[in-house]
Amino acid sequence: MKVEVSGNGLKFDPLVYRVVAEEVLKDQAQKLAREARSAWPVREKNSQGSRDKFRITISSGGGVVTASLENYAEYAGSIKTRSLGSVRNKLLFDPAVKSITEIIQKINDGASRKGE
């Protein structure tokens, strides 16, 4: 992997783009995990610790970088509250969609500024 600096700016080895994408998605997934963990409902009695069962997975191959955030407690998908409804949807899926939409918009804005 190589990055060169010249009077024309930075020149990147294509691997740099993958590394940057992995880091951006990892940082975003960690932020989403922190926010989900802080809002995750916990029963005071009989809690099985689902608040502490988050896993982030980053993978890449074939020019695609994938990040996932999950709560791997066996019952996490069925947790519902009156205020949130499906906890998994409100604290994991919906924020992830919003986050990725914002990242895509930033990329598209940058590309359109450069006339690409």
CSV table of C-alpha atoms in Angstrom, one decimal, residues 6 16 20 28 33 36 38 40-43 54 57 60 90-91 94 100 102 115:
chain,number,residue,atom,x,y,z
A,6,SER,CA,3.5,15.7,-4.9
A,16,VAL,CA,-5.8,2.8,0.3
A,20,VAL,CA,-10.2,4.1,4.2
A,28,GLN,CA,-19.4,4.6,12.2
A,33,ALA,CA,-22.9,0.6,18.9
A,36,ALA,CA,-27.5,1.7,20.8
A,38,SER,CA,-26.7,3.6,25.9
A,40,TRP,CA,-30.8,-0.3,25.0
A,41,PRO,CA,-33.6,-1.2,27.5
A,42,VAL,CA,-32.6,-3.4,30.4
A,43,ARG,CA,-35.0,-5.0,32.8
A,54,PHE,CA,-22.9,-6.1,20.4
A,57,THR,CA,-17.9,-7.2,11.7
A,60,SER,CA,-14.0,-6.7,2.2
A,90,LYS,CA,-35.2,1.6,16.2
A,91,LEU,CA,-31.7,1.3,17.8
A,94,ASP,CA,-32.9,2.7,11.4
A,100,ILE,CA,-25.0,5.1,5.5
A,102,GLU,CA,-25.3,10.4,5.1
A,115,GLY,CA,-17.2,17.0,-11.9
